[in-house]
Amino acid sequence: MIREYFRVLNVDLATGMGDIVNLEGRDTVAGGSGLAALLFEKYGLPERPWDDPQQPLIFAIGPLTGYFPLMSKTVCAFKSPYHDQYAESHAGGRSAYSLRFADLDALVIQGKAAVPSCLSVGSRHLDLKDARYLWGLDVFQTGQRLRNMSKGTGHRSIWRIGPAGENLSAFACINVDTYRHFGRLGCGAVMGAKNLKGIVVLGDSSFPLPEGKEYAKLFKEVHEKMTTSGMMDKYHNLGTPINMAHLNGLSALPIRNLQKTTDPEIEGISGETFARDTLLRNTACSGCPVGCIHIAFVREKFMDKNQYLYRQVTYDHEPIACAGAMLHVTDPFSVLAYMDTVERCGQDIISAGIALAWATEALEKGLISTKETIVPLKFGDGAVYRQAFEHLGAASNDFYRLLGQGTMKAAEHYGGQDFACVLGQEMAGYATGEAYFVSQALGFRHSHLDTAAYGYDENNKPKEVPKVLQYYVQEEQDRVLLTSLVTCLFARGVYGDHQLTADCLNSLGYKNLAENLDAVGKRVQKMRWQLRVKTGFDPGTVKIPKRFKEIVTWRGPIDESYLDSLQKAYAQKIREMGKPEEEGSPAKN
Ligand code: SF4
């Protein structure tokens, strides 16, 4: 009932044609992160720049997608405009299920369309349409029009870019359906460079579920763990914004461009406040009984005589921390209003928020003026930030165009590198200390999700370099196995149990893969580092800006000597993991 090989649709935008390729490797790389790395090895051009038309844009799902709960993510792999190296970004929504129902394990897009275009794929069709009339439209307008023109039966997912992607911003997302994103490291710009405004995946096929009692029993067991054990409650209840008050209490929340790590005013944008005052409803990705997506409302008076416009906006810890606390805006409705603007422009709100926090301090310090910022950026002023986010998405002048390539690039030009809150890319919403800062600065995706080392700091584990190193490597390996399967990382408490995951794979017939889970995690971890190093990453050159060394958390001031030793040791470890195999391709080993 299962396929041992991967079924991959390759599309060439230059010709509008595609073909199906069957690829070996299920037992060795599983899918998701592993399959994406395998496909980049096959089609990627490490020596050529990210916007070379032939660079592939890859989307890959896993063997359990569609069969078990929370197997809901798609891995997008590409050469990133942020650092011109191999990168991954992950999204949920209906993306993974639509690929499964379209009978595809992966979609690979190469070439550049002659005019702005929209790609539609399904189990039996491929269509590249002229979409010049969509160029310049925001994410919502584009989504609306693509929905209208792609009616049909089946499980449909719509991916598109906004002005930020068209402007080739390194902050550009690919927005997925409603409220989900391939968010970080600029995959939206890769679509922009390919003249690709939107992708519609039509899941117009079907697939049988395994017969017999074993699969049904396992599904029930997994489903019950997720819905009745309480382990997922926090995601459905307050959601990730529960972290706001917690981190603020620990003096570990980045506030006001990391000038502070705690502030009583943060209560105004805590998870509790958002839930009490703004929350409308929860929603979920396909195949998820948890529903961690929190949707708030924001309304604005657009005319006298009580005429209001009403919008729904999604919120999470990262956007609130990076675009709320870091800009010191502590009114939830102001934050929601500009989150809506960022969403429309198709920007990664983490990077965009941190970039404007740096710009505000640079303006305060006189390194730039309103000639650059156009509007008078001021910590706490939500209305002015809303305009600034629009300028950033639209690349309104040279300053915003450069800032949209990365905060450090702007800081290198205008000064202010010391207070640019960049750890490989703009920091995520944790200021917990040394283990976390080094992990994000050097980590594969420069993401808080690479190793979640904020947990290491928070639990006050020993400041011993070998122990932290062991933690980084093992945690990354465990997570890369999950992202190869491809599960939502919120379900790591369930699928982190390798026996249960092996049982799930066995129930579908993936016996070899089930027996080799540890080896798969290790192999894909190495493959990804090899690709990262091959595309130019030198972990020894990463700099952690001074601002991170100046902060004080509940554990006291940052221990610089511990941080430096940790950074050196992790850089060395990454070099080892990124070393090419002598025998040839790592996938074959
Ligand atoms: S827990 Fe949240 S992010 Fe994960 S699959 Fe469910 S709705 Fe999507």
Coordinates of C-alpha atoms in Angstrom, one line a residue, residues 219 332 374 392 470 536 547 552:
F219 CA -4.3 6.2 15.4
P332 CA -2.5 44.6 22.1
I374 CA 10.6 58.5 6.4
L392 CA 9.8 48.1 4.8
Q470 CA 26.1 17.2 23.6
G536 CA 29.4 28.9 2.0
R547 CA 24.2 43.9 23.0
V552 CA 21.2 40.8 32.7

